[in-house]
XYZ file of C-alpha atoms in Angstrom:
120
model
C 28.664 13.011 2.222
C 27.652 12.471 5.825
C 23.818 12.551 6.070
C 24.213 13.438 9.777
C 24.765 17.105 8.858
C 21.038 17.964 8.608
C 18.549 15.047 8.862
C 15.733 17.553 9.359
C 16.479 19.289 6.082
C 16.976 16.057 4.232
C 13.775 14.622 5.753
C 11.811 17.709 4.716
C 13.109 17.583 1.129
C 12.343 13.857 0.780
C 8.868 14.167 2.313
C 8.006 17.037 0.001
C 9.259 15.045 -3.013
C 7.127 12.051 -2.101
C 4.141 14.299 -1.470
C 4.614 16.124 -4.744
C 4.861 12.876 -6.747
C 1.810 11.358 -5.071
C -0.126 14.608 -5.564
C 0.826 14.805 -9.332
C -0.364 11.257 -9.613
C -3.773 12.112 -7.997
C -3.072 10.145 -4.808
C -4.368 12.013 -1.683
C -2.436 11.854 1.600
C -5.020 9.580 3.229
C -4.375 6.829 0.659
C -0.649 6.251 1.375
C 1.816 6.212 4.120
C 5.579 6.164 4.402
C 7.890 4.457 6.893
C 11.343 5.978 7.249
C 14.467 4.977 9.166
C 18.004 6.356 9.202
C 20.952 3.873 9.702
C 23.690 5.681 11.683
C 26.305 3.110 10.791
C 25.806 3.229 6.988
C 24.337 6.734 6.389
C 21.414 5.034 4.729
C 17.761 6.162 4.676
C 15.236 3.413 4.124
C 11.752 4.311 2.860
C 8.697 2.053 2.542
C 5.850 3.656 0.536
C 2.540 1.902 0.987
C -0.734 2.724 -0.778
C -4.290 1.308 -1.009
C -4.410 2.119 -4.733
C -3.559 -0.270 -7.555
C -0.423 1.232 -8.955
C 2.446 0.294 -11.236
C 5.060 -0.214 -8.578
C 8.061 0.096 -10.910
C 6.827 3.456 -12.328
C 6.223 4.803 -8.896
C 9.581 3.603 -7.671
C 11.363 5.392 -10.570
C 9.083 8.436 -10.193
C 9.612 8.949 -6.463
C 13.402 8.605 -6.710
C 13.461 11.022 -9.681
C 11.410 13.547 -7.623
C 13.883 13.043 -4.752
C 16.820 13.588 -7.061
C 15.218 16.824 -8.300
C 14.762 18.024 -4.698
C 18.581 17.924 -4.251
C 19.774 19.895 -7.291
C 23.119 20.496 -5.528
C 23.588 16.824 -4.791
C 21.488 14.526 -7.119
C 23.606 11.524 -5.918
C 21.506 11.631 -2.730
C 19.520 8.696 -3.891
C 22.597 6.542 -3.454
C 21.889 6.887 0.269
C 18.188 6.042 -0.075
C 16.519 2.623 -0.245
C 12.938 2.628 -1.420
C 10.250 -0.132 -1.351
C 6.828 0.388 -2.895
C 3.907 -1.725 -1.609
C 0.221 -2.029 -2.320
C -1.631 -2.535 0.920
C -5.241 -3.011 2.075
C -4.993 -0.080 4.380
C -2.135 2.495 4.874
C -1.469 1.187 8.515
C -0.601 -2.230 7.057
C 2.926 -1.098 6.187
C 3.640 -0.745 9.944
C 3.017 -4.390 10.681
C 6.375 -5.576 9.366
C 8.290 -2.403 10.199
C 11.321 -3.168 12.328
C 13.897 -0.593 13.420
C 17.378 -2.051 13.670
C 19.840 -1.394 16.508
C 21.824 1.241 14.533
C 18.680 2.825 13.030
C 16.673 5.924 14.021
C 12.930 5.893 13.241
C 12.223 9.082 11.267
C 8.563 8.379 10.631
C 7.134 11.089 12.952
C 9.534 13.651 11.578
C 8.553 12.780 7.983
C 4.808 12.758 8.865
C 4.955 16.339 10.031
C 6.315 17.398 6.697
C 3.903 15.156 4.719
C 0.931 16.546 6.590
C 1.942 20.210 6.189
C -0.118 22.242 3.818
C 1.723 23.420 0.761
C-alpha cells in the first residue's frame, strides 16, 4: 500500500487514535506532544510520543499501536508502516530537541497538531 495516496486522511486517523488513547488514560493534551515524519523513500511514518507523566512506556506503546490499528479497520496492517517511540520528558517541548528530519522525510508535525488540537 502506498501511503502517498492520502497522507492527510492517514494523519487525521493516527492523530485521533493517539488523542483517544491519551484521553482514555487521563492524559490531557497539554501533558504530551507528538513528533511525526513521513519518509518518502520507504513509505514509513515515524512517531515520537513524549509526556511529562510517569507512564509504563511498554503499555503505552502497545496501547497506542492498538488504537491506531482500530482506526484503520479496512487495513489494520497500517502499523507495519509506523515506527513509534514513547519517551518520558521534563516538558513536552523536550522531544523536539533531538528531532531531526532526514533528507527523504517530510515533517508532518504541524498537520498532526491541527488534528490533535481539534475539539472532538
